[in-house]
mmCIF file of C-alpha atoms in Angstrom:
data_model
loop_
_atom_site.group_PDB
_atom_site.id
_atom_site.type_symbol
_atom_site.label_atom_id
_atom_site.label_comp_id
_atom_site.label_asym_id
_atom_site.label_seq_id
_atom_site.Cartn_x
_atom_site.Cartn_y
_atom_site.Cartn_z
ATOM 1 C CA UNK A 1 -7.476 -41.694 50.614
ATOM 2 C CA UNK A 2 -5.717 -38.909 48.444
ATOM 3 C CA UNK A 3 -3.773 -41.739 46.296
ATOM 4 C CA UNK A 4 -7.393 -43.502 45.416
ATOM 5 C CA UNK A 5 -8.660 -40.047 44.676
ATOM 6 C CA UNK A 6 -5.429 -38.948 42.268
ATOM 7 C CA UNK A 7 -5.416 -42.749 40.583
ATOM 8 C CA UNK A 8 -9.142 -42.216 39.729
ATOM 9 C CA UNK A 9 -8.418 -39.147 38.015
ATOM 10 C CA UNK A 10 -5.370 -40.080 36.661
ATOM 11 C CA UNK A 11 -7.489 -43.446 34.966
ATOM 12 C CA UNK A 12 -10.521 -40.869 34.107
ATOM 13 C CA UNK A 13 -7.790 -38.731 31.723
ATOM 14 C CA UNK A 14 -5.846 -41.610 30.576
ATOM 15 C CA UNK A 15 -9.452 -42.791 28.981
ATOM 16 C CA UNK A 16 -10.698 -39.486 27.806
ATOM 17 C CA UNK A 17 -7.050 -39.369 25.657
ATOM 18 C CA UNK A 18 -7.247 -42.679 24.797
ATOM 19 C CA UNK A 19 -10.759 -42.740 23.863
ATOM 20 C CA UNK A 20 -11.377 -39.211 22.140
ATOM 21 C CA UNK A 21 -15.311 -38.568 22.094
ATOM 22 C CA UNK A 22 -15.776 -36.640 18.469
ATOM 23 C CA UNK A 23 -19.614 -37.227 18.954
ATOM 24 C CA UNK A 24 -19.706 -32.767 19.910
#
């Protein structure tokens, strides 16, 4: 259960670098 949790984060802030939102 932890590893699903930690991979899910770790894809959440590979996207957020990869896409950066300048829309603030």
């Amino acid at each position: 259960a932890e590893t699903v949790v930690l991979e899910q984060i770790y894809r959440a802030y590979t996207i957020k670098n990869r896409i950066p939102y300048h829309n603030i």
